[in-house]
Tab-separated table of C-alpha atoms in Angstrom:
chain	number	residue	atom	x	y	z
R	1	MET	CA	-83.635	-57.474	-14.840
R	2	ASP	CA	-84.415	-58.531	-18.406
R	3	GLN	CA	-82.483	-57.417	-21.501
R	4	GLY	CA	-85.343	-55.217	-22.517
R	5	ALA	CA	-84.942	-52.906	-19.547
R	6	THR	CA	-84.464	-49.229	-20.514
R	7	VAL	CA	-81.190	-47.403	-19.598
R	8	ASP	CA	-83.098	-45.417	-16.940
R	9	GLU	CA	-84.405	-48.697	-15.420
R	10	ARG	CA	-80.842	-50.005	-15.333
R	11	LEU	CA	-79.490	-46.913	-13.714
R	12	GLU	CA	-82.228	-47.053	-11.138
R	13	ALA	CA	-81.180	-50.662	-10.414
R	14	LEU	CA	-77.617	-49.704	-10.044
R	15	GLY	CA	-78.525	-46.886	-7.653
R	16	ALA	CA	-80.636	-49.349	-5.634
R	17	ALA	CA	-77.742	-51.915	-5.469
R	18	ILE	CA	-75.388	-49.130	-4.289
R	19	ARG	CA	-77.830	-47.966	-1.601
R	20	LYS	CA	-78.338	-51.504	-0.435
R	21	ALA	CA	-74.605	-52.224	-0.238
R	22	ARG	CA	-73.982	-48.944	1.456
R	23	THR	CA	-76.706	-49.270	4.122
R	24	SER	CA	-75.906	-52.925	4.776
R	25	GLN	CA	-72.427	-51.769	5.885
R	26	GLY	CA	-73.761	-48.922	7.957
R	27	ILE	CA	-72.114	-46.188	5.721
R	28	THR	CA	-73.771	-42.937	5.365
R	29	GLN	CA	-74.089	-41.164	1.980
R	30	ALA	CA	-71.766	-38.433	3.284
R	31	LYS	CA	-69.141	-41.058	4.359
R	32	LEU	CA	-69.297	-42.791	0.963
R	33	ALA	CA	-68.894	-39.583	-0.858
R	34	GLN	CA	-65.790	-38.890	1.301
R	35	MET	CA	-64.447	-42.372	0.629
R	36	ILE	CA	-64.572	-41.931	-3.071
R	37	GLY	CA	-63.188	-38.363	-2.997
R	38	GLN	CA	-66.356	-36.697	-4.158
R	39	SER	CA	-66.310	-33.097	-3.212
R	40	ASN	CA	-70.064	-32.530	-3.707
R	41	GLY	CA	-70.639	-34.853	-0.774
R	42	GLN	CA	-73.899	-36.451	0.193
R	43	ALA	CA	-75.838	-34.617	-2.611
R	44	TYR	CA	-73.847	-36.498	-5.210
R	45	ILE	CA	-74.539	-39.969	-3.754
R	46	VAL	CA	-78.225	-39.030	-3.479
R	47	ARG	CA	-78.199	-38.462	-7.240
R	48	VAL	CA	-76.330	-41.724	-7.888
R	49	GLU	CA	-78.697	-43.746	-5.788
R	50	SER	CA	-81.639	-42.140	-7.478
R	51	GLY	CA	-80.579	-43.405	-10.832
R	52	ALA	CA	-78.618	-40.481	-12.185
R	53	SER	CA	-76.149	-41.225	-14.893
R	54	VAL	CA	-72.789	-42.015	-13.463
R	55	ALA	CA	-69.247	-42.428	-14.949
R	56	MET	CA	-67.722	-45.862	-14.855
R	57	THR	CA	-64.697	-44.499	-12.919
R	58	VAL	CA	-67.261	-43.502	-10.150
R	59	ILE	CA	-68.675	-46.926	-10.148
R	60	ILE	CA	-65.267	-48.430	-9.840
R	61	LYS	CA	-64.471	-46.119	-6.875
R	62	ILE	CA	-67.718	-46.959	-5.177
R	63	ALA	CA	-67.177	-50.720	-5.605
R	64	ASP	CA	-63.705	-50.292	-4.248
R	65	ALA	CA	-64.927	-48.283	-1.210
R	66	LEU	CA	-67.558	-50.845	-0.431
R	67	GLY	CA	-65.177	-53.747	-0.847
R	68	MET	CA	-67.066	-55.163	-3.804
R	69	ARG	CA	-66.557	-56.029	-7.370
R	70	VAL	CA	-68.162	-53.844	-9.969
R	71	ASP	CA	-70.149	-56.719	-11.319
R	72	ASP	CA	-71.649	-57.149	-7.846
R	73	LEU	CA	-73.244	-53.777	-8.253
R	74	ILE	CA	-74.383	-54.228	-11.792
R	75	ASP	CA	-75.688	-57.836	-11.670
R	76	PHE	CA	-79.189	-57.036	-12.871
């Protein structure tokens, strides 16, 4: 993704990267939510994967849960 991408475009790319990593590992949205301690469950992960704004602490938790580095998710 080029440097001229909007914030929304970057959030969508982050969501897509999370979705790709999650599905490649056979993890459901509900399971990922449980792994990161998110009480809102699947609905929260749906929002994240749809490009909603997400706190850096959540990105770190998701990367840890997927056994990845944060920069693997935001390499766009």
